[in-house]
Coordinates of C-alpha atoms in Angstrom, one line a residue:
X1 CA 108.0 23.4 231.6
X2 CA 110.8 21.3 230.8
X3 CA 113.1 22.3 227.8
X4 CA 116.5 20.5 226.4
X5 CA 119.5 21.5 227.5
X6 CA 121.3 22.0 223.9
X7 CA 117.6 24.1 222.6
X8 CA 118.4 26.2 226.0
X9 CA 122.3 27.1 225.7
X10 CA 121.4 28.0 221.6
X11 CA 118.8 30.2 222.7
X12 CA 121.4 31.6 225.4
X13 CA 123.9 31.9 223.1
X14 CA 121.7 33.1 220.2
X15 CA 119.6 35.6 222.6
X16 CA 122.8 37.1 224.1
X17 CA 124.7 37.8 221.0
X18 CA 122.2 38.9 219.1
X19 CA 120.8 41.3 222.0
X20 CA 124.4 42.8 222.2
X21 CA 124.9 43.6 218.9
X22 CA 121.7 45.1 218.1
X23 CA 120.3 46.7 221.6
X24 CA 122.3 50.0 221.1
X25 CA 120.8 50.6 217.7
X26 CA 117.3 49.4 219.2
X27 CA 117.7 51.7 222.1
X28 CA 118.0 54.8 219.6
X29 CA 115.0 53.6 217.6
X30 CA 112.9 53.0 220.7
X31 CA 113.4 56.0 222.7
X32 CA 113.0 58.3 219.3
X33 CA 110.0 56.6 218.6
X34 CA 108.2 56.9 221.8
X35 CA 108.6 60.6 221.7
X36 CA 107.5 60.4 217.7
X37 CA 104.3 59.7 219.2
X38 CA 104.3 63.3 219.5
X39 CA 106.8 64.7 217.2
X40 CA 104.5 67.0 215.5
X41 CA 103.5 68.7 218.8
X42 CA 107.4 69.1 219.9
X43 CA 107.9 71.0 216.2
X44 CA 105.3 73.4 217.8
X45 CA 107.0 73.9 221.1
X46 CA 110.0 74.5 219.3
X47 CA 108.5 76.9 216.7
X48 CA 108.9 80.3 216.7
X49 CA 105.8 82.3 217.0
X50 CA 107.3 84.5 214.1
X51 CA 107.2 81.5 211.9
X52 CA 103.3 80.6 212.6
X53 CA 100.6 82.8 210.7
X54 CA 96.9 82.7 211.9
X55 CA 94.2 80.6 211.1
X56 CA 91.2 81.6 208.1
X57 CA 88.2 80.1 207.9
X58 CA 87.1 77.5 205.6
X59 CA 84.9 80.0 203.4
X60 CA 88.3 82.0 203.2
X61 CA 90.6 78.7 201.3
X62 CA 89.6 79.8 197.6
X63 CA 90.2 83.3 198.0
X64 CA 93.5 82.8 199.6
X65 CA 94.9 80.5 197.0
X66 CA 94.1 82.4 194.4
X67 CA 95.5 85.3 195.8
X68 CA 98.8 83.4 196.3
X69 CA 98.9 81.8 192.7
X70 CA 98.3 85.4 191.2
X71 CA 101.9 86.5 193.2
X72 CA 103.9 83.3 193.0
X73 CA 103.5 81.0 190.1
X74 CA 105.1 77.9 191.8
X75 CA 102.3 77.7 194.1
X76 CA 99.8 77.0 190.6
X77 CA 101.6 73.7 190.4
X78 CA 101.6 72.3 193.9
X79 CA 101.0 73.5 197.7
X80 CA 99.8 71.7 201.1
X81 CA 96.6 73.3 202.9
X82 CA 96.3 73.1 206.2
X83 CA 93.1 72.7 207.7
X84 CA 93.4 71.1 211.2
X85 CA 97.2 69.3 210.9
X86 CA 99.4 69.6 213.6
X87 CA 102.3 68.5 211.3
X88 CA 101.5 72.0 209.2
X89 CA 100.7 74.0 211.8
X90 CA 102.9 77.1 210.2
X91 CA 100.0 78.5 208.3
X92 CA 97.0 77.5 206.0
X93 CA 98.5 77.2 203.1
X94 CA 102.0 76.4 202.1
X95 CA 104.2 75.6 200.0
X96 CA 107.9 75.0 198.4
X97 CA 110.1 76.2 195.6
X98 CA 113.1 73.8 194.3
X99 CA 113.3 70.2 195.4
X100 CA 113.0 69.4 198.9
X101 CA 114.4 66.3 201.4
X102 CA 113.7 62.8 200.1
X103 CA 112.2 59.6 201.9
X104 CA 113.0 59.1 205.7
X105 CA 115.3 62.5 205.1
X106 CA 114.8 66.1 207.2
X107 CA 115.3 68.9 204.6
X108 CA 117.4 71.0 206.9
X109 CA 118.2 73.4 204.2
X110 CA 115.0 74.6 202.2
X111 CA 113.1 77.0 203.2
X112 CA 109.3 77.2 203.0
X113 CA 106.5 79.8 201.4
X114 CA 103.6 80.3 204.4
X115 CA 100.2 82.2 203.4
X116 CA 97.9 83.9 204.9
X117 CA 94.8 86.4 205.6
X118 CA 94.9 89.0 208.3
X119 CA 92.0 90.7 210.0
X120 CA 91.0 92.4 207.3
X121 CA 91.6 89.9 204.3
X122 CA 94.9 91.2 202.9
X123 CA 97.3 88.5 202.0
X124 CA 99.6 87.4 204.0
X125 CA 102.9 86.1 202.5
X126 CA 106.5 84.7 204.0
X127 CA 109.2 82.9 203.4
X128 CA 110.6 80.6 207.0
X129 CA 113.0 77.7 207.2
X130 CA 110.8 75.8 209.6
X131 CA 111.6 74.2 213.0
X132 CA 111.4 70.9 213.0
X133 CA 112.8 69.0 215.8
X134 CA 110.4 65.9 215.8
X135 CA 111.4 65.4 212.1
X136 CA 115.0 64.6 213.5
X137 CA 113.5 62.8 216.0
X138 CA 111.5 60.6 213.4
X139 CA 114.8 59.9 211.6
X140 CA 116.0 58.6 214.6
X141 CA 113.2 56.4 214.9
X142 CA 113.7 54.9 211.6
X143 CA 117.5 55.0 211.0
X144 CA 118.8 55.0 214.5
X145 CA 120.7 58.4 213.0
X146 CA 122.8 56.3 210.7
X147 CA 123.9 58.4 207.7
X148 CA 123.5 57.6 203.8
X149 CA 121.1 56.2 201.1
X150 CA 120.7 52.9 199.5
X151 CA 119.2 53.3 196.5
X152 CA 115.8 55.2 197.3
X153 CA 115.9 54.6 200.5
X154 CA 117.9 55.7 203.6
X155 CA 121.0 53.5 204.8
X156 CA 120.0 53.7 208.1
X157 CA 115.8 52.0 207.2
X158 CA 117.8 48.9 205.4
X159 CA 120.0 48.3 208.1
X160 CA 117.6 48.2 210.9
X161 CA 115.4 45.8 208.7
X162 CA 118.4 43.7 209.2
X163 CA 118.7 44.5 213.2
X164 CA 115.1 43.6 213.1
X165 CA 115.4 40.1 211.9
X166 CA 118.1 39.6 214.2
X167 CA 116.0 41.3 217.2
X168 CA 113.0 38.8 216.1
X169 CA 115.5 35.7 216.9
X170 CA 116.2 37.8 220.3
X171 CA 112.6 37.6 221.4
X172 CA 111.9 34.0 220.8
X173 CA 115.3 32.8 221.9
X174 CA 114.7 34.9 225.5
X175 CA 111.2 33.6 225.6
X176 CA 112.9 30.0 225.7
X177 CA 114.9 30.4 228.2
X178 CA 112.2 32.1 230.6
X179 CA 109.5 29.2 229.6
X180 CA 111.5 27.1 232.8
X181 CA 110.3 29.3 235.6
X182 CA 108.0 31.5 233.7
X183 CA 105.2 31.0 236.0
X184 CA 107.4 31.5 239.4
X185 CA 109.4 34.4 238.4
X186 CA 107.2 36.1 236.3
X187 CA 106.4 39.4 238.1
X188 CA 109.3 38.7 240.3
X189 CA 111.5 42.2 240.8
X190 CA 114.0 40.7 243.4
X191 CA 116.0 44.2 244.6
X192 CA 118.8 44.2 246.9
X193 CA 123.1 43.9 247.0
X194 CA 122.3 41.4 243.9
X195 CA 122.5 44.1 241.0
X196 CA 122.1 41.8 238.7
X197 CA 119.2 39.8 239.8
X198 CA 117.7 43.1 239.6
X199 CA 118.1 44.3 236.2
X200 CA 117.4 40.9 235.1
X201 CA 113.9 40.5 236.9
X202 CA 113.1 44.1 235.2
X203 CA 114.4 43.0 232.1
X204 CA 112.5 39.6 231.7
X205 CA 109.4 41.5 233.2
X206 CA 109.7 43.6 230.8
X207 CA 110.3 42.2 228.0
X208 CA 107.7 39.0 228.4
X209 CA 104.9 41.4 229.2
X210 CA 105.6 43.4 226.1
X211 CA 106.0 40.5 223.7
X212 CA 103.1 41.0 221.2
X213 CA 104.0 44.6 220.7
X214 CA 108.0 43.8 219.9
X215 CA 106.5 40.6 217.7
X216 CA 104.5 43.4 215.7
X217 CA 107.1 46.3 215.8
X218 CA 110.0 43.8 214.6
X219 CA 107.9 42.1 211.7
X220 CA 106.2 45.5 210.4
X221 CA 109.8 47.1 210.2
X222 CA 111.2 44.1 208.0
X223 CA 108.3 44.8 206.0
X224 CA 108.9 48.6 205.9
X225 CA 112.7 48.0 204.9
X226 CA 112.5 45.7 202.5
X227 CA 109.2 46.0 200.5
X228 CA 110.3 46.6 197.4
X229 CA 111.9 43.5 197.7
X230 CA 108.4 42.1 198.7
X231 CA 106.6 43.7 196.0
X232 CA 109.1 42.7 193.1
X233 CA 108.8 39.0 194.0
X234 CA 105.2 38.7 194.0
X235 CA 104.9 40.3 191.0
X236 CA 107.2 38.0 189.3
X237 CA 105.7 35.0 191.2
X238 CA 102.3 35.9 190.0
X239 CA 103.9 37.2 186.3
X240 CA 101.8 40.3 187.0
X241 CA 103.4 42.7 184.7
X242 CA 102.0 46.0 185.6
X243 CA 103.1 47.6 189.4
X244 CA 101.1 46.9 192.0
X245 CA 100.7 50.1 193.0
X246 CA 100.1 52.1 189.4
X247 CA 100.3 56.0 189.4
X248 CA 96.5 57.0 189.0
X249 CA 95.4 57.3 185.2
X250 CA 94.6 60.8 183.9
X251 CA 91.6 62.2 183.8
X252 CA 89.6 63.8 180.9
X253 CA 88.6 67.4 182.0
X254 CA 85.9 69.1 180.3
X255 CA 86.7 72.6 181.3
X256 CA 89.1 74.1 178.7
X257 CA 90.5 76.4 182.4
X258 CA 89.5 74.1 185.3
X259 CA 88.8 75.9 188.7
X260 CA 89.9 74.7 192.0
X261 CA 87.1 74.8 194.0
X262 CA 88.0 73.6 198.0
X263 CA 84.2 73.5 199.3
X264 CA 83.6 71.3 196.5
X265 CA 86.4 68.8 197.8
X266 CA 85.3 68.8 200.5
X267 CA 82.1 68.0 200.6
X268 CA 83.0 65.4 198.0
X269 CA 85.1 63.7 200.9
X270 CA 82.3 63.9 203.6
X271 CA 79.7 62.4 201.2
X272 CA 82.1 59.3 200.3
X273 CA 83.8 59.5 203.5
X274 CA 81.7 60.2 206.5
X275 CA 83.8 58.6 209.3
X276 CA 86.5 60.6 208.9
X277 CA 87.8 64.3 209.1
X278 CA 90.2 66.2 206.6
X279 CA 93.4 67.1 208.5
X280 CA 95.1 68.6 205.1
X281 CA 95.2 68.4 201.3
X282 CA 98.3 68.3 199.1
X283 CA 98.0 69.3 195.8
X284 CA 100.2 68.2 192.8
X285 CA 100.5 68.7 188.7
X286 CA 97.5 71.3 189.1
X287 CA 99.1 73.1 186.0
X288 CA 98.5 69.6 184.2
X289 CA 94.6 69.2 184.9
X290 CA 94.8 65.6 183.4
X291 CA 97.5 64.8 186.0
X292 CA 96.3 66.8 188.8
X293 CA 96.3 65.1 191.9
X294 CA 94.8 66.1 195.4
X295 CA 96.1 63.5 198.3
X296 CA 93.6 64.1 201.1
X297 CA 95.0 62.9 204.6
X298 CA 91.4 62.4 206.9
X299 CA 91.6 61.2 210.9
X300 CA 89.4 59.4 212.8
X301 CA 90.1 57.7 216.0
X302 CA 87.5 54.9 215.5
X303 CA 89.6 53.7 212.5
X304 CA 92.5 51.3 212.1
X305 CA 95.0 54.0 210.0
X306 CA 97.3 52.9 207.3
X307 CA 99.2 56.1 208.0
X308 CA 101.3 57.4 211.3
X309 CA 99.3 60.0 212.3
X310 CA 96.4 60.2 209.3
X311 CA 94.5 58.0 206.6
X312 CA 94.7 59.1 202.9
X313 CA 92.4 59.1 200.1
X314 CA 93.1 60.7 196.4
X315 CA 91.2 62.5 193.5
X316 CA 91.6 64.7 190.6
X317 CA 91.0 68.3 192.5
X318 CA 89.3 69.4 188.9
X319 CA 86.6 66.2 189.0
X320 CA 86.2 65.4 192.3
X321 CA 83.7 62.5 190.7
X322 CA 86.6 60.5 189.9
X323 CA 88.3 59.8 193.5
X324 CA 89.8 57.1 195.3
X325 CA 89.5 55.8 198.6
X326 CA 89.5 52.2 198.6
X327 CA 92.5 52.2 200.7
X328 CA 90.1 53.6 204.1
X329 CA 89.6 51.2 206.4
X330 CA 85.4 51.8 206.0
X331 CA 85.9 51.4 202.1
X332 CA 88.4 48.6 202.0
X333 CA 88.3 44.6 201.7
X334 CA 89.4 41.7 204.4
X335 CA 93.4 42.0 203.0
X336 CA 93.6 45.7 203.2
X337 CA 91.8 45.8 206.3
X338 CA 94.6 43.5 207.8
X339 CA 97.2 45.5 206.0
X340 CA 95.9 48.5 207.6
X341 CA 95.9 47.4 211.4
X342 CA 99.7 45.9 211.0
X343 CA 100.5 49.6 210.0
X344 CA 98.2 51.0 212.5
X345 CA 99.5 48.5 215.1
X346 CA 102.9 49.6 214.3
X347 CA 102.4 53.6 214.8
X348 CA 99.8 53.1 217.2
X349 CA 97.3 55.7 215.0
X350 CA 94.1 54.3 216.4
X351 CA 92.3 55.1 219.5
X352 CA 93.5 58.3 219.9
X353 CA 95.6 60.4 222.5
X354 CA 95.1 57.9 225.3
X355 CA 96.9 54.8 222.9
X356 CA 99.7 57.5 221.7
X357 CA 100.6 57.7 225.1
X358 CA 100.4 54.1 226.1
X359 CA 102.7 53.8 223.2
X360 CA 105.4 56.3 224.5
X361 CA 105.3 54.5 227.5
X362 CA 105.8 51.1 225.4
X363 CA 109.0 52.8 223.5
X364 CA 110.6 54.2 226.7
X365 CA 110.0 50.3 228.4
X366 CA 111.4 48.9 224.5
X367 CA 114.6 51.4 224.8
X368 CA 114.9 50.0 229.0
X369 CA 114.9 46.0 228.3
X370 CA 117.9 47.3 225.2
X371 CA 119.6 49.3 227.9
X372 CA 119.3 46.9 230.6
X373 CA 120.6 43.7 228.5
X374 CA 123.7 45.3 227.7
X375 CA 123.9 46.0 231.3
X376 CA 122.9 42.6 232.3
X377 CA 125.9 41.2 229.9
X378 CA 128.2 43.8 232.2
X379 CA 127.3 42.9 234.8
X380 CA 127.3 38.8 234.1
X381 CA 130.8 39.4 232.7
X382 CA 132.4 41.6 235.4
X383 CA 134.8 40.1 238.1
X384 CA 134.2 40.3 241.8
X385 CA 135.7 39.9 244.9
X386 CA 134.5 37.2 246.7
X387 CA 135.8 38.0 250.2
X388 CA 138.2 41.0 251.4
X389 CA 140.7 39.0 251.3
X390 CA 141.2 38.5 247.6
X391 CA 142.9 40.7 245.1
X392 CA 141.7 43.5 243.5
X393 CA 140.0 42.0 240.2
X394 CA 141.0 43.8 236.9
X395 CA 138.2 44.1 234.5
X396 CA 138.4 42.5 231.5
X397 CA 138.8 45.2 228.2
X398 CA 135.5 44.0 226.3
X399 CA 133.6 44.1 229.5
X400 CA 134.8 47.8 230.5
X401 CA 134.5 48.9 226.4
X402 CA 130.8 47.7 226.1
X403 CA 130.0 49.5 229.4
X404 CA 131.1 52.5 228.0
X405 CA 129.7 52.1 225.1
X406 CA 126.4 51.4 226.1
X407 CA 126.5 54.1 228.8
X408 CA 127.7 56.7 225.9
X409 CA 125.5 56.1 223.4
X410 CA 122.2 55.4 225.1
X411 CA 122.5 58.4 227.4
X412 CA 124.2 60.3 225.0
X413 CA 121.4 59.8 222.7
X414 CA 118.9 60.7 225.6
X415 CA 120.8 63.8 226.6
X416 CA 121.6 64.5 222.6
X417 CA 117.7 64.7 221.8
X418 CA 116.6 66.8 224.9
X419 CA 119.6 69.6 224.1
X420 CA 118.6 69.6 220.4
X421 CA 115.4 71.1 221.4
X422 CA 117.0 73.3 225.1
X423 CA 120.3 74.8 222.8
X424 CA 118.1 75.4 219.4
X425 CA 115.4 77.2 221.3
X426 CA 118.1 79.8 223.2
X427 CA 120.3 80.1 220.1
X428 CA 117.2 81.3 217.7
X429 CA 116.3 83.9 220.4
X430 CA 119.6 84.8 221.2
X431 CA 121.6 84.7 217.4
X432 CA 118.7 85.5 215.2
X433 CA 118.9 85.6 212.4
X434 CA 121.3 82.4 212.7
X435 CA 123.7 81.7 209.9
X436 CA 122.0 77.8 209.3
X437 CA 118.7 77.0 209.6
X438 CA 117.3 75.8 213.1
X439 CA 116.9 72.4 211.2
X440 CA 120.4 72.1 210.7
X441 CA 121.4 73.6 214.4
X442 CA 118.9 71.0 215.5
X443 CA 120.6 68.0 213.3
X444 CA 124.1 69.5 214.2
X445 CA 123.8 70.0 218.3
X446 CA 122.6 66.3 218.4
X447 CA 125.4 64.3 216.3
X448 CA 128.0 66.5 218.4
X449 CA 126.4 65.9 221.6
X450 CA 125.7 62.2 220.8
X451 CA 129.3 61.6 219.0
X452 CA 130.7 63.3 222.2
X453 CA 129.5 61.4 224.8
X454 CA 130.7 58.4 223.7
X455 CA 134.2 59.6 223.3
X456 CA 133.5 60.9 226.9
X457 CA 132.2 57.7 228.0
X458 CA 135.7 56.0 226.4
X459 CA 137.8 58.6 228.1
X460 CA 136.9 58.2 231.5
X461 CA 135.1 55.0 232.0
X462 CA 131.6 54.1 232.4
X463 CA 131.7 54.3 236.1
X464 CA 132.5 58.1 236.0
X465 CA 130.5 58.5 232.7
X466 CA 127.0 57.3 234.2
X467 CA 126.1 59.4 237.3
X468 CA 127.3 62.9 235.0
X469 CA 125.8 62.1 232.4
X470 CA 122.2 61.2 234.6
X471 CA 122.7 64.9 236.1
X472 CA 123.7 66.1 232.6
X473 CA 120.3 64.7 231.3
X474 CA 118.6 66.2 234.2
X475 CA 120.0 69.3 234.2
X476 CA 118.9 69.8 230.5
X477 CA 115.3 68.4 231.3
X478 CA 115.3 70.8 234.3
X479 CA 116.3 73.8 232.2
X480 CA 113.2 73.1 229.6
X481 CA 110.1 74.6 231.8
X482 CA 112.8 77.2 233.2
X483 CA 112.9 78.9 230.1
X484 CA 109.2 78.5 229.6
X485 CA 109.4 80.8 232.8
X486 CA 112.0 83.1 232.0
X487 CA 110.6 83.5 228.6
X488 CA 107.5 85.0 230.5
X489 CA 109.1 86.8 233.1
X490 CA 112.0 88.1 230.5
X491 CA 110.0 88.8 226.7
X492 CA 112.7 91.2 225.7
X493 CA 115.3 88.2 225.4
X494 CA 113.2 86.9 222.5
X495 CA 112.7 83.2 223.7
X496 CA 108.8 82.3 223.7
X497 CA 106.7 79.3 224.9
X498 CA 103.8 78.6 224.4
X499 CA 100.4 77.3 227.2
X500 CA 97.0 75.2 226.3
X501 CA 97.7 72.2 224.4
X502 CA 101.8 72.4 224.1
X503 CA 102.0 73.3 228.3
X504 CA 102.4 69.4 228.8
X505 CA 106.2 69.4 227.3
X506 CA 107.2 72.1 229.6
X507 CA 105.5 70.0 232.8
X508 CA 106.1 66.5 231.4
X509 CA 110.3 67.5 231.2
X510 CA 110.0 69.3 234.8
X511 CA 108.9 65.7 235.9
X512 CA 111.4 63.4 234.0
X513 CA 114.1 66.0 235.0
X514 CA 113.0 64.8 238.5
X515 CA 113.2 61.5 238.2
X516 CA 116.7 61.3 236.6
X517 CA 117.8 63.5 239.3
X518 CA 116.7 60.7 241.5
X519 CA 118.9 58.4 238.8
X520 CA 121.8 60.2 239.3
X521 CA 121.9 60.1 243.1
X522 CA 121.6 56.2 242.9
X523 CA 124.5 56.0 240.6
X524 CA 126.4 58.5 242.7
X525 CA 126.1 56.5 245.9
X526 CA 126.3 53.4 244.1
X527 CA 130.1 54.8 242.9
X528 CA 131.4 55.5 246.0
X529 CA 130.1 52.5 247.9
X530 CA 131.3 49.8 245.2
X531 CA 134.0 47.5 246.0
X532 CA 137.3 48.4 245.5
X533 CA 137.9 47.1 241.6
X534 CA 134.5 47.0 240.6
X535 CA 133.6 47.9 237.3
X536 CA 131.4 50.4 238.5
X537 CA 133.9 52.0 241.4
X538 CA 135.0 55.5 240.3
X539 CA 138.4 54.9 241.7
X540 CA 138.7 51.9 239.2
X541 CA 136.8 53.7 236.4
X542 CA 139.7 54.4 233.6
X543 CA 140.0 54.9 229.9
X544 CA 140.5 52.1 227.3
X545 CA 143.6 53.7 226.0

């Protein structure tokens, strides 16, 4: 297919520029939001066992809560119940007191009320500042860790709405200039000397064979970031004057002292609701019964969810009559259905487990084709000797400063995440009771690792930068299922871990550590065997002071 010559060099020139300035800040987002995928399991591999309280059965809810809202009044106005949520896997009921973390936010700071029955039915009752590592990692996902609020709404969400309008033009403008050879060079992964023909061919294979799922993941966040904006002009275009979205109207409650009844909610849900399965409840305003609300999140992996992990109906928890669930993709019309499967499409929150981790694998490959078009501009950019013969080229400054930059922050985001979880874990067992909260150690060891290795990066050159910081990476993946082990061997140091359902971390990281261990090697050899001069020659690696 033949395309103009001034439609190809805009789309170089478009695709290149745009790709630079937003990869790094894609890269973040990607790679935290593959491991999102799972963010509420990694909370539990990093969760004390001292801050988890059994399991009661379903029979055992009423007596429970009101045994909880006899001793602490703040739980008679609001409180979560846990019923089979691995995002509040602390305990079945819970609950907070003051005003916690607001949207796209981790509450590092507040500490939360868990409840529970023993053995024998007494009341169980503590206060925990929760770990929460895959709520940092979910911030990451959406802000790309960039600090501040906009109005309502995180800095970080607005900003990469912007990125994401930029990264649509990026994937049309690189489809245009592959439509030429598209059908001879399509699953074409040329490696040899030619570094460059390599991390193109993975790049383009890359990148055309995940188009549909960068189309949808770069449209749905536009729509994330900037729906108010969305909302506010259709309203005005239709000169609809009520929201779109009205808080629910009160209810008129015939019992002068309504009664929470959970069986009754329950069975309310499966009677209206069939498909679906009640992963929790949160309950709000219960000390206003006309304003009571009880937001239900349900699951079912047949289903198209509008949520990340659960779909969500609503009622009054004192008339359970008087519910809504027109939002479920069983109850809903043609629109919401479509509504719903851009959102599901976005979180991947349908077909269960097996999609989850066909969309990890989709971040990590999203977070590569960033990586490797920075690297590809490098490497484009970078002069060469030709023959022996010649001089000994001298890099230009924006060539070496994007190389370290990308080399810094990518990895150092990688290795940032991973020794979040490593250095959290051993400091609780080792320093407890710590003087922050593991949210905040968590929050803390990631910005200094991450704000580090790019200085790092800047200080010595990306050349001497990448093979540490592959071994860094490794060594800290490595070190993961090693504590697992000493942990067992060792109980008396207080570290814990944890086997069934959470045992995959421990073997997943033994692997990866493998397999960068193998990355560092390549990078090692390549370092010494690059030509004298070459950007990526440890002898001509130096620091862009």
């Amino acid at each position: 297919m033949k395309v103009r010559a001034d439609i190809m060099k805009l789309s170089k020139s478009m695709h290149t520029w745009v790709g630079i300035f937003a990869g790094i800040l894609l890269f973040i987002c990607f790679f935290a939001g593959g491991l999102s995928m799972f963010q509420h399991q990694l909370s539990q591999w990093a969760t004390p066992p001292n801050q988890v309280l059994p399991a009661v059965q379903i029979q055992q809810l009423n007596q429970l809560i009101a045994n909880v809202q006899q001793q602490h009044p703040a739980a008679q106005k609001s409180f979560t119940l846990n019923l089979n949520s691995t995002e509040f896997h602390y305990a079945p009921m819970m609950w907070t007191e003051g005003r916690g973390g607001g949207r796209h936010a981790v509450d590092a700071t507040q500490k939360t009320w868990l409840a529970s029955l023993d053995e024998h039915g007494q009341t169980l009752i503590k206060q925990e500042p929760l770990a929460q590592p895959g709520h940092l990692i979910e911030q990451l996902h959406e802000t790309a860790g960039i600090p501040g609020t906009l109005g309502h709404d995180s800095l970080g969400v607005t900003l990469m709405g912007v990125v994401c309008v930029l990264y649509f033009l990026a994937l049309f403008s690189g489809l245009i200039l592959l439509l030429p050879t598209l059908v001879k060079n399509f699953f074409a992964i040329r490696a040899g000397k030619n570094k460059k023909r390599f991390w193109l061919d993975t790049h383009n294979v890359i990148g055309i064979t995940s188009l549909p799922f960068h189309v949808i993941i770069s449209v749905t966040v536009v729509v994330f970031a900037f729906h108010d904006i969305f909302y506010d002009t259709l309203q005005f275009a239709s000169k609809q004057k009520k929201s779109f979205f009205p808080p629910p109207a009160e209810q008129v409650i015939d019992q002068a002292v309504p009664k929470l009844d959970i069986n009754q909610i329950l069975a309310q849900v499966k009677k209206v609701s069939p498909e679906y399965s009640v992963s929790y409840i949160q309950f709000n305003n219960l000390n206003q019964p006309e304003k009571a609300n009880a937001r239900i999140a349900v699951y079912s992996s047949d289903q198209m969810l509008r949520g990340a992990t659960q779909d969500f109906m609503t009622m009054n928890p004192y008339k359970v009559s008087e519910y809504n669930n027109k939002f479920l993709n069983t109850q809903t019309g043609a629109w919401n259905k479509l509504v719903n499967s851009m959102f599901s499409l976005h979180f991947g929150s349908f077909g269960g487990t097996g999609i989850r981790w066909m969309y990890v694998l989709l971040g990590l490959a999203g977070a590569f084709l960033f990586y490797s078009g920075n690297i590809l501009w490098v490497e484009t950019r970078a002069r060469k000797r030709k023959n022996p013969n010649d001089a000994i080229p001298e890099q230009r400054k924006d060539v070496r400063l994007l190389a370290s930059l990308t080399i810094g922050s990518c990895l150092g985001c990688v290795l940032a995440i991973f020794s979040s979880m490593l250095i959290g874990k051993w400091s609780y067992a080792l320093f407890n009771p710590l003087p922050i909260t593991l949210n905040q150690l968590f929050i803390y060891i990631y910005y200094v690792v991450f704000l580090g290795s790019i200085g790092y990066a800047f200080a010595i050159g990306a050349a001497k930068a990448l093979p540490q910081f592959l071994l860094a990476i490794a060594v800290v993946l490595l070190a993961i299922p090693m504590t697992a082990i000493v942990s067992y061997l060792m109980p008396s140091l207080g570290l814990w871990h944890y086997t069934g359902d959470l045992i995959w971390i421990d073997i997943i990281a033994l692997l990866i550590g493998f397999v960068f261990l193998r990355f560092y090697r390549q990078a090692k050899r390549r370092s010494k065997t690059a030509d004298q001069g070459s950007l990526w020659a440890v002898s001509a690696s130096t620091s862009l002071s």
